[in-house]
Amino acid sequence: MNIILLGPPGAGKGTQARMLVEKRGMVQLSTGDMLRAARTSGTEMGKRVAEVMDRGELVTDDIVIGLIGEALDDAAASGGVIFDGFPRTLAQADALGALLSDKGLALDAVIELRVDDDTLVERITGRFTCGNCGEVYHDRTKPTRVEGQCDVCGSTDLRRRADDNEESLRQRLMEYYKKTSPLIGYYHAKGALNVIDGLAPVADVEASIAAVLDA
Ligand code: ADP
Ligand code: AMP
C-alpha cells in the first residue's frame, strides 16, 4: 500500500510513520528528513534550502519533487510507501500522481491527521528526537525513560530542530493553511481522503490508521 500522511507540523505524521515502518515493513519518505540530511552533509542544495527551512517557508516544488522521484525507485520495491510531509502543494500532488502512474503504482489512501493549533504549538515546542535512530519524543507526553538517553538505541545525541520554535511554527502553520490544506479537498474529490482525530493518544491514532489500511 502507498499512502500519504497529511497534516500540519506536529500532527503526529512522523510518529505514526515510524510505527508503520516497524510493523508493516513500509518505507517512510519524509521530504523534511531528506532536506535536513542535505543540510547536514553540506550539499549545494542543502545550503540553498537552509534559510528557507529555518524561516518556516516551503522550499521550491522542483527540489522536493526531485528528491521524491529519486527515492521512489528504491522504495517502490518495499511493502509500501508512506509519504510524510509530501505533497505540500497542489503542484506537488499532481507531480506525485504522475510519478506513481509512470511507475505503475497506485495511491491507496490519504490519511489526514486533524489537530487544533493550540495542541500543535504544545507538541512542537516540546518535541525532540534521537539523532542516531530518529525516535520522536516530547518533554511532557513522551519523555525518555532515562534523562538524556534514547530509550530505543541508548544514544545521548538528543536534538531539537532549529525550526521548532514559536515564530517559525507560526510561519509553518501559515504555509500549511495557505498551500497544503487545499490538498484536503483535492484528495476528497478523488475519493481517497480519510480523516482521523490526531488529538487522540498515539496508540488510538495508530489503531485508526490500521482500520483504514485494513479496510
Ligand atoms: P509531525 O511529523 O506531524 O510534525 P511528530 O510525529 O514529530 O509530528 O509529533 C510532534 C510531537 O507530538 C512529538 O513530540 C510527538 O512525540 C508528539 N505526538 C505525536 N503524536 C501524538 C499524540 N497522538 N498525542 C500526543 N503527542 C503526540
Ligand atoms: P517537516 O520535517 O516535514 O516539518 O519539514 C521541515 C521543513 O522542510 C518545512 O518547513 C519546509 O521548509 C521543508 N519541506 C519539507 N517538505 C517539504 C515539501 N514537500 N515542500 C516544500 N518544503 C518542504
PDB file of C-alpha atoms and ligand atoms in Angstrom:
ATOM      1  CA  MET A   1       0.000   0.000   0.000  1.00  0.00           C
ATOM      2  CA  ASN A   2       1.135   3.508  -0.768  1.00  0.00           C
ATOM      3  CA  ILE A   3      -0.262   6.208   1.495  1.00  0.00           C
ATOM      4  CA  ILE A   4       0.064   9.898   2.260  1.00  0.00           C
ATOM      5  CA  LEU A   5       0.059  11.135   5.860  1.00  0.00           C
ATOM      6  CA  LEU A   6      -1.333  14.641   5.611  1.00  0.00           C
ATOM      7  CA  GLY A   7      -1.462  17.175   8.425  1.00  0.00           C
ATOM      8  CA  PRO A   8       0.140  20.315   9.841  1.00  0.00           C
ATOM      9  CA  PRO A   9       3.538  20.306  11.580  1.00  0.00           C
ATOM     10  CA  GLY A  10       3.187  18.438  14.869  1.00  0.00           C
ATOM     11  CA  ALA A  11       0.116  16.426  13.815  1.00  0.00           C
ATOM     12  CA  GLY A  12       1.976  13.164  14.504  1.00  0.00           C
ATOM     13  CA  LYS A  13       2.910  12.104  10.959  1.00  0.00           C
ATOM     14  CA  GLY A  14       6.487  11.109  11.774  1.00  0.00           C
ATOM     15  CA  THR A  15       5.456   9.274  14.951  1.00  0.00           C
ATOM     16  CA  GLN A  16       2.877   7.199  13.092  1.00  0.00           C
ATOM     17  CA  ALA A  17       5.115   6.646  10.056  1.00  0.00           C
ATOM     18  CA  ARG A  18       7.824   5.097  12.245  1.00  0.00           C
ATOM     19  CA  MET A  19       5.327   2.628  13.683  1.00  0.00           C
ATOM     20  CA  LEU A  20       4.064   1.677  10.216  1.00  0.00           C
ATOM     21  CA  VAL A  21       7.664   1.081   9.106  1.00  0.00           C
ATOM     22  CA  GLU A  22       8.298  -1.177  12.070  1.00  0.00           C
ATOM     23  CA  LYS A  23       5.022  -3.114  11.983  1.00  0.00           C
ATOM     24  CA  ARG A  24       4.264  -3.302   8.265  1.00  0.00           C
ATOM     25  CA  GLY A  25       7.634  -3.124   6.560  1.00  0.00           C
ATOM     26  CA  MET A  26       6.682   0.068   4.767  1.00  0.00           C
ATOM     27  CA  VAL A  27       9.214   2.726   3.755  1.00  0.00           C
ATOM     28  CA  GLN A  28       8.887   6.292   5.083  1.00  0.00           C
ATOM     29  CA  LEU A  29       9.691   9.019   2.585  1.00  0.00           C
ATOM     30  CA  SER A  30       9.927  12.260   4.546  1.00  0.00           C
ATOM     31  CA  THR A  31      10.973  15.258   2.462  1.00  0.00           C
ATOM     32  CA  GLY A  32      11.742  17.132   5.710  1.00  0.00           C
ATOM     33  CA  ASP A  33      14.219  14.397   6.721  1.00  0.00           C
ATOM     34  CA  MET A  34      15.758  14.388   3.216  1.00  0.00           C
ATOM     35  CA  LEU A  35      16.217  18.156   3.278  1.00  0.00           C
ATOM     36  CA  ARG A  36      17.735  18.082   6.784  1.00  0.00           C
ATOM     37  CA  ALA A  37      20.133  15.331   5.625  1.00  0.00           C
ATOM     38  CA  ALA A  38      21.163  17.517   2.658  1.00  0.00           C
ATOM     39  CA  ARG A  39      21.860  20.390   5.058  1.00  0.00           C
ATOM     40  CA  THR A  40      23.907  18.241   7.402  1.00  0.00           C
ATOM     41  CA  SER A  41      26.014  16.820   4.599  1.00  0.00           C
ATOM     42  CA  GLY A  42      26.568  20.360   3.280  1.00  0.00           C
ATOM     43  CA  THR A  43      25.472  19.795  -0.339  1.00  0.00           C
ATOM     44  CA  GLU A  44      24.854  22.864  -2.549  1.00  0.00           C
ATOM     45  CA  MET A  45      21.135  22.180  -2.399  1.00  0.00           C
ATOM     46  CA  GLY A  46      21.305  21.775   1.400  1.00  0.00           C
ATOM     47  CA  LYS A  47      22.937  25.196   1.716  1.00  0.00           C
ATOM     48  CA  ARG A  48      20.333  26.772  -0.549  1.00  0.00           C
ATOM     49  CA  VAL A  49      17.342  25.488   1.448  1.00  0.00           C
ATOM     50  CA  ALA A  50      18.703  26.060   4.967  1.00  0.00           C
ATOM     51  CA  GLU A  51      17.472  29.624   5.462  1.00  0.00           C
ATOM     52  CA  VAL A  52      14.119  28.912   3.860  1.00  0.00           C
ATOM     53  CA  MET A  53      13.557  25.993   6.239  1.00  0.00           C
ATOM     54  CA  ASP A  54      14.625  27.954   9.309  1.00  0.00           C
ATOM     55  CA  ARG A  55      12.139  30.680   8.420  1.00  0.00           C
ATOM     56  CA  GLY A  56       9.406  28.041   8.196  1.00  0.00           C
ATOM     57  CA  GLU A  57       8.702  28.603   4.498  1.00  0.00           C
ATOM     58  CA  LEU A  58       8.321  25.889   1.882  1.00  0.00           C
ATOM     59  CA  VAL A  59      11.267  25.064  -0.376  1.00  0.00           C
ATOM     60  CA  THR A  60      10.540  25.063  -4.108  1.00  0.00           C
ATOM     61  CA  ASP A  61       8.415  22.335  -5.663  1.00  0.00           C
ATOM     62  CA  ASP A  62      11.220  21.342  -8.102  1.00  0.00           C
ATOM     63  CA  ILE A  63      13.576  20.434  -5.263  1.00  0.00           C
ATOM     64  CA  VAL A  64      11.191  18.212  -3.303  1.00  0.00           C
ATOM     65  CA  ILE A  65       9.677  16.603  -6.406  1.00  0.00           C
ATOM     66  CA  GLY A  66      13.235  15.743  -7.496  1.00  0.00           C
ATOM     67  CA  LEU A  67      14.014  14.210  -4.093  1.00  0.00           C
ATOM     68  CA  ILE A  68      10.859  12.079  -4.109  1.00  0.00           C
ATOM     69  CA  GLY A  69      11.457  10.998  -7.717  1.00  0.00           C
ATOM     70  CA  GLU A  70      14.928   9.715  -6.799  1.00  0.00           C
ATOM     71  CA  ALA A  71      13.791   7.956  -3.617  1.00  0.00           C
ATOM     72  CA  LEU A  72      10.707   6.343  -5.104  1.00  0.00           C
ATOM     73  CA  ASP A  73      12.562   3.885  -7.323  1.00  0.00           C
ATOM     74  CA  ASP A  74      14.122   2.091  -4.353  1.00  0.00           C
ATOM     75  CA  ALA A  75      11.118   2.489  -2.081  1.00  0.00           C
ATOM     76  CA  ALA A  76       8.670   1.061  -4.607  1.00  0.00           C
ATOM     77  CA  ALA A  77      10.148  -2.409  -4.127  1.00  0.00           C
ATOM     78  CA  SER A  78       9.182  -2.375  -0.422  1.00  0.00           C
ATOM     79  CA  GLY A  79       5.970  -3.299   1.374  1.00  0.00           C
ATOM     80  CA  GLY A  80       4.573   0.133   0.564  1.00  0.00           C
ATOM     81  CA  VAL A  81       5.486   3.784   0.767  1.00  0.00           C
ATOM     82  CA  ILE A  82       4.425   6.357   3.363  1.00  0.00           C
ATOM     83  CA  PHE A  83       4.683   9.897   2.041  1.00  0.00           C
ATOM     84  CA  ASP A  84       5.319  12.067   5.116  1.00  0.00           C
ATOM     85  CA  GLY A  85       5.372  15.838   4.593  1.00  0.00           C
ATOM     86  CA  PHE A  86       4.910  15.434   0.835  1.00  0.00           C
ATOM     87  CA  PRO A  87       2.976  16.586  -1.128  1.00  0.00           C
ATOM     88  CA  ARG A  88       2.538  20.046   0.387  1.00  0.00           C
ATOM     89  CA  THR A  89       1.232  21.965  -2.652  1.00  0.00           C
ATOM     90  CA  LEU A  90      -1.206  21.167  -5.446  1.00  0.00           C
ATOM     91  CA  ALA A  91       1.707  21.137  -7.918  1.00  0.00           C
ATOM     92  CA  GLN A  92       3.467  18.522  -5.762  1.00  0.00           C
ATOM     93  CA  ALA A  93       0.255  16.461  -5.595  1.00  0.00           C
ATOM     94  CA  ASP A  94      -0.055  16.493  -9.396  1.00  0.00           C
ATOM     95  CA  ALA A  95       3.633  15.575  -9.729  1.00  0.00           C
ATOM     96  CA  LEU A  96       3.219  12.681  -7.294  1.00  0.00           C
ATOM     97  CA  GLY A  97       0.247  11.388  -9.274  1.00  0.00           C
ATOM     98  CA  ALA A  98       2.341  11.465 -12.457  1.00  0.00           C
ATOM     99  CA  LEU A  99       5.370   9.808 -10.799  1.00  0.00           C
ATOM    100  CA  LEU A 100       3.229   6.990  -9.390  1.00  0.00           C
ATOM    101  CA  SER A 101       1.428   6.314 -12.646  1.00  0.00           C
ATOM    102  CA  ASP A 102       4.749   6.327 -14.575  1.00  0.00           C
ATOM    103  CA  LYS A 103       5.936   3.543 -12.291  1.00  0.00           C
ATOM    104  CA  GLY A 104       2.635   1.647 -12.435  1.00  0.00           C
ATOM    105  CA  LEU A 105       1.947   2.354  -8.741  1.00  0.00           C
ATOM    106  CA  ALA A 106      -1.299   3.371  -7.049  1.00  0.00           C
ATOM    107  CA  LEU A 107      -2.056   5.765  -4.216  1.00  0.00           C
ATOM    108  CA  ASP A 108      -4.157   3.667  -1.851  1.00  0.00           C
ATOM    109  CA  ALA A 109      -5.126   6.155   0.849  1.00  0.00           C
ATOM    110  CA  VAL A 110      -4.618   9.689   2.066  1.00  0.00           C
ATOM    111  CA  ILE A 111      -4.852   9.948   5.829  1.00  0.00           C
ATOM    112  CA  GLU A 112      -5.393  13.384   7.302  1.00  0.00           C
ATOM    113  CA  LEU A 113      -4.425  13.745  10.969  1.00  0.00           C
ATOM    114  CA  ARG A 114      -6.579  16.552  12.326  1.00  0.00           C
ATOM    115  CA  VAL A 115      -5.209  18.506  15.312  1.00  0.00           C
ATOM    116  CA  ASP A 116      -6.040  22.006  16.590  1.00  0.00           C
ATOM    117  CA  ASP A 117      -3.483  24.825  16.564  1.00  0.00           C
ATOM    118  CA  ASP A 118      -3.023  25.144  20.346  1.00  0.00           C
ATOM    119  CA  THR A 119      -2.114  21.470  20.555  1.00  0.00           C
ATOM    120  CA  LEU A 120       0.315  21.834  17.647  1.00  0.00           C
ATOM    121  CA  VAL A 121       2.202  24.621  19.433  1.00  0.00           C
ATOM    122  CA  GLU A 122       2.461  22.484  22.568  1.00  0.00           C
ATOM    123  CA  ARG A 123       3.629  19.450  20.593  1.00  0.00           C
ATOM    124  CA  ILE A 124       6.206  21.290  18.504  1.00  0.00           C
ATOM    125  CA  THR A 125       7.748  23.280  21.336  1.00  0.00           C
ATOM    126  CA  GLY A 126       8.184  20.082  23.396  1.00  0.00           C
ATOM    127  CA  ARG A 127       9.490  17.855  20.590  1.00  0.00           C
ATOM    128  CA  PHE A 128      12.980  16.344  20.495  1.00  0.00           C
ATOM    129  CA  THR A 129      14.359  13.407  18.525  1.00  0.00           C
ATOM    130  CA  CYS A 130      17.205  10.942  18.726  1.00  0.00           C
ATOM    131  CA  GLY A 131      19.938  11.998  16.305  1.00  0.00           C
ATOM    132  CA  ASN A 132      21.011   8.384  15.917  1.00  0.00           C
ATOM    133  CA  CYS A 133      17.809   6.362  15.353  1.00  0.00           C
ATOM    134  CA  GLY A 134      15.223   9.104  14.789  1.00  0.00           C
ATOM    135  CA  GLU A 135      12.873   8.142  17.656  1.00  0.00           C
ATOM    136  CA  VAL A 136      10.499  11.041  18.377  1.00  0.00           C
ATOM    137  CA  TYR A 137       9.988  12.280  21.968  1.00  0.00           C
ATOM    138  CA  HIS A 138       8.108  15.009  23.802  1.00  0.00           C
ATOM    139  CA  ASP A 139       9.086  16.766  27.045  1.00  0.00           C
ATOM    140  CA  ARG A 140       5.702  16.133  28.656  1.00  0.00           C
ATOM    141  CA  THR A 141       3.838  13.394  26.772  1.00  0.00           C
ATOM    142  CA  LYS A 142       6.765  11.155  25.846  1.00  0.00           C
ATOM    143  CA  PRO A 143       9.951  11.817  27.800  1.00  0.00           C
ATOM    144  CA  THR A 144      12.854   9.366  27.671  1.00  0.00           C
ATOM    145  CA  ARG A 145      12.864   6.793  30.497  1.00  0.00           C
ATOM    146  CA  VAL A 146      16.418   7.794  31.460  1.00  0.00           C
ATOM    147  CA  GLU A 147      17.031  11.518  31.134  1.00  0.00           C
ATOM    148  CA  GLY A 148      19.290  12.381  28.204  1.00  0.00           C
ATOM    149  CA  GLN A 149      19.316   8.872  26.745  1.00  0.00           C
ATOM    150  CA  CYS A 150      17.267   7.397  23.871  1.00  0.00           C
ATOM    151  CA  ASP A 151      15.026   4.508  25.001  1.00  0.00           C
ATOM    152  CA  VAL A 152      15.445   2.704  21.685  1.00  0.00           C
ATOM    153  CA  CYS A 153      19.173   2.852  20.919  1.00  0.00           C
ATOM    154  CA  GLY A 154      20.766   4.338  24.061  1.00  0.00           C
ATOM    155  CA  SER A 155      22.270   7.306  22.184  1.00  0.00           C
ATOM    156  CA  THR A 156      22.746  10.540  24.131  1.00  0.00           C
ATOM    157  CA  ASP A 157      22.540  12.568  20.885  1.00  0.00           C
ATOM    158  CA  LEU A 158      19.085  14.034  21.536  1.00  0.00           C
ATOM    159  CA  ARG A 159      18.259  17.015  19.338  1.00  0.00           C
ATOM    160  CA  ARG A 160      15.768  19.831  18.937  1.00  0.00           C
ATOM    161  CA  ARG A 161      15.063  21.173  15.463  1.00  0.00           C
ATOM    162  CA  ALA A 162      16.115  24.752  14.676  1.00  0.00           C
ATOM    163  CA  ASP A 163      12.636  25.454  13.267  1.00  0.00           C
ATOM    164  CA  ASP A 164      10.749  24.066  16.300  1.00  0.00           C
ATOM    165  CA  ASN A 165      10.233  27.474  17.883  1.00  0.00           C
ATOM    166  CA  GLU A 166       7.032  29.509  18.118  1.00  0.00           C
ATOM    167  CA  GLU A 167       7.983  32.093  15.483  1.00  0.00           C
ATOM    168  CA  SER A 168       8.973  29.595  12.829  1.00  0.00           C
ATOM    169  CA  LEU A 169       5.968  27.437  13.708  1.00  0.00           C
ATOM    170  CA  ARG A 170       3.630  30.386  13.106  1.00  0.00           C
ATOM    171  CA  GLN A 171       5.048  30.676   9.578  1.00  0.00           C
ATOM    172  CA  ARG A 172       4.871  26.895   9.024  1.00  0.00           C
ATOM    173  CA  LEU A 173       1.204  26.886  10.057  1.00  0.00           C
ATOM    174  CA  MET A 174       0.504  29.783   7.695  1.00  0.00           C
ATOM    175  CA  GLU A 175       2.148  27.858   4.858  1.00  0.00           C
ATOM    176  CA  TYR A 176       0.106  24.802   5.788  1.00  0.00           C
ATOM    177  CA  TYR A 177      -3.242  26.603   5.704  1.00  0.00           C
ATOM    178  CA  LYS A 178      -2.412  28.582   2.536  1.00  0.00           C
ATOM    179  CA  LYS A 179      -0.668  25.966   0.414  1.00  0.00           C
ATOM    180  CA  THR A 180      -1.182  22.476   1.865  1.00  0.00           C
ATOM    181  CA  SER A 181      -4.734  22.437   3.232  1.00  0.00           C
ATOM    182  CA  PRO A 182      -6.212  22.711  -0.312  1.00  0.00           C
ATOM    183  CA  LEU A 183      -4.957  19.130  -0.733  1.00  0.00           C
ATOM    184  CA  ILE A 184      -7.716  18.010   1.651  1.00  0.00           C
ATOM    185  CA  GLY A 185     -10.334  18.999  -0.916  1.00  0.00           C
ATOM    186  CA  TYR A 186      -8.195  17.686  -3.777  1.00  0.00           C
ATOM    187  CA  TYR A 187      -7.940  14.183  -2.313  1.00  0.00           C
ATOM    188  CA  HIS A 188     -11.520  14.226  -1.036  1.00  0.00           C
ATOM    189  CA  ALA A 189     -12.651  14.841  -4.623  1.00  0.00           C
ATOM    190  CA  LYS A 190     -10.583  11.847  -5.713  1.00  0.00           C
ATOM    191  CA  GLY A 191     -12.327   9.689  -3.080  1.00  0.00           C
ATOM    192  CA  ALA A 192      -9.029   8.976  -1.309  1.00  0.00           C
ATOM    193  CA  LEU A 193      -9.353  11.058   1.878  1.00  0.00           C
ATOM    194  CA  ASN A 194      -9.699   9.544   5.360  1.00  0.00           C
ATOM    195  CA  VAL A 195      -9.879  11.960   8.291  1.00  0.00           C
ATOM    196  CA  ILE A 196      -8.564  10.793  11.656  1.00  0.00           C
ATOM    197  CA  ASP A 197      -8.660  12.503  15.053  1.00  0.00           C
ATOM    198  CA  GLY A 198      -4.990  13.303  15.638  1.00  0.00           C
ATOM    199  CA  LEU A 199      -5.731  14.592  19.153  1.00  0.00           C
ATOM    200  CA  ALA A 200      -6.249  11.043  20.403  1.00  0.00           C
ATOM    201  CA  PRO A 201      -3.432   9.186  22.195  1.00  0.00           C
ATOM    202  CA  VAL A 202      -0.698   7.761  19.928  1.00  0.00           C
ATOM    203  CA  ALA A 203      -2.000   4.172  20.216  1.00  0.00           C
ATOM    204  CA  ASP A 204      -5.557   5.231  19.309  1.00  0.00           C
ATOM    205  CA  VAL A 205      -4.337   7.141  16.255  1.00  0.00           C
ATOM    206  CA  GLU A 206      -2.320   4.069  15.300  1.00  0.00           C
ATOM    207  CA  ALA A 207      -5.465   1.897  15.576  1.00  0.00           C
ATOM    208  CA  SER A 208      -7.499   4.328  13.460  1.00  0.00           C
ATOM    209  CA  ILE A 209      -4.843   4.252  10.739  1.00  0.00           C
ATOM    210  CA  ALA A 210      -4.719   0.454  10.886  1.00  0.00           C
ATOM    211  CA  ALA A 211      -8.509   0.349  10.433  1.00  0.00           C
ATOM    212  CA  VAL A 212      -8.177   2.407   7.230  1.00  0.00           C
ATOM    213  CA  LEU A 213      -5.308   0.310   5.865  1.00  0.00           C
ATOM    214  CA  ASP A 214      -7.006  -2.999   6.665  1.00  0.00           C
ATOM    215  CA  ALA A 215     -10.432  -1.985   5.358  1.00  0.00           C
TER     216      ALA A 215
HETATM  217  P1  ADP B   1       4.895  15.628  12.571  1.00  0.00           P
HETATM  218  O1  ADP B   1       5.790  14.579  11.959  1.00  0.00           O
HETATM  219  O2  ADP B   1       3.495  15.594  12.025  1.00  0.00           O
HETATM  220  O3  ADP B   1       5.484  17.012  12.537  1.00  0.00           O
HETATM  221  P2  ADP B   1       5.606  14.315  15.110  1.00  0.00           P
HETATM  222  O4  ADP B   1       5.258  12.882  14.862  1.00  0.00           O
HETATM  223  O5  ADP B   1       7.047  14.688  15.084  1.00  0.00           O
HETATM  224  O6  ADP B   1       4.726  15.266  14.135  1.00  0.00           O
HETATM  225  O7  ADP B   1       4.958  14.702  16.515  1.00  0.00           O
HETATM  226  C1  ADP B   1       5.131  16.013  17.087  1.00  0.00           C
HETATM  227  C2  ADP B   1       5.239  15.896  18.607  1.00  0.00           C
HETATM  228  O8  ADP B   1       3.991  15.462  19.141  1.00  0.00           O
HETATM  229  C3  ADP B   1       6.283  14.884  19.085  1.00  0.00           C
HETATM  230  O9  ADP B   1       6.930  15.410  20.229  1.00  0.00           O
HETATM  231  C4  ADP B   1       5.466  13.630  19.433  1.00  0.00           C
HETATM  232  O10 ADP B   1       6.068  12.892  20.480  1.00  0.00           O
HETATM  233  C5  ADP B   1       4.137  14.235  19.856  1.00  0.00           C
HETATM  234  N1  ADP B   1       2.980  13.406  19.466  1.00  0.00           N
HETATM  235  C6  ADP B   1       2.790  12.776  18.278  1.00  0.00           C
HETATM  236  N2  ADP B   1       1.582  12.151  18.262  1.00  0.00           N
HETATM  237  C7  ADP B   1       0.992  12.423  19.464  1.00  0.00           C
HETATM  238  C8  ADP B   1      -0.269  12.072  20.056  1.00  0.00           C
HETATM  239  N3  ADP B   1      -1.180  11.332  19.394  1.00  0.00           N
HETATM  240  N4  ADP B   1      -0.537  12.518  21.304  1.00  0.00           N
HETATM  241  C9  ADP B   1       0.368  13.282  21.976  1.00  0.00           C
HETATM  242  N5  ADP B   1       1.571  13.638  21.479  1.00  0.00           N
HETATM  243  C10 ADP B   1       1.888  13.226  20.241  1.00  0.00           C
HETATM  244  P1  AMP B   2       8.971  18.753   8.127  1.00  0.00           P
HETATM  245  O1  AMP B   2      10.109  17.914   8.616  1.00  0.00           O
HETATM  246  O2  AMP B   2       8.007  17.973   7.271  1.00  0.00           O
HETATM  247  O3  AMP B   2       8.279  19.513   9.232  1.00  0.00           O
HETATM  248  O4  AMP B   2       9.609  19.838   7.126  1.00  0.00           O
HETATM  249  C1  AMP B   2      10.556  20.785   7.589  1.00  0.00           C
HETATM  250  C2  AMP B   2      10.737  21.882   6.545  1.00  0.00           C
HETATM  251  O5  AMP B   2      11.273  21.320   5.321  1.00  0.00           O
HETATM  252  C3  AMP B   2       9.462  22.616   6.104  1.00  0.00           C
HETATM  253  O6  AMP B   2       9.097  23.667   6.973  1.00  0.00           O
HETATM  254  C4  AMP B   2       9.880  23.125   4.717  1.00  0.00           C
HETATM  255  O7  AMP B   2      10.744  24.236   4.810  1.00  0.00           O
HETATM  256  C5  AMP B   2      10.707  21.953   4.180  1.00  0.00           C
HETATM  257  N1  AMP B   2       9.878  20.951   3.477  1.00  0.00           N
HETATM  258  C6  AMP B   2       9.687  19.648   3.838  1.00  0.00           C
HETATM  259  N2  AMP B   2       8.880  19.019   2.966  1.00  0.00           N
HETATM  260  C7  AMP B   2       8.551  19.931   2.018  1.00  0.00           C
HETATM  261  C8  AMP B   2       7.719  19.906   0.850  1.00  0.00           C
HETATM  262  N3  AMP B   2       7.065  18.784   0.482  1.00  0.00           N
HETATM  263  N4  AMP B   2       7.622  21.040   0.120  1.00  0.00           N
HETATM  264  C9  AMP B   2       8.265  22.158   0.467  1.00  0.00           C
HETATM  265  N5  AMP B   2       9.043  22.266   1.563  1.00  0.00           N
HETATM  266  C10 AMP B   2       9.191  21.176   2.346  1.00  0.00           C
END
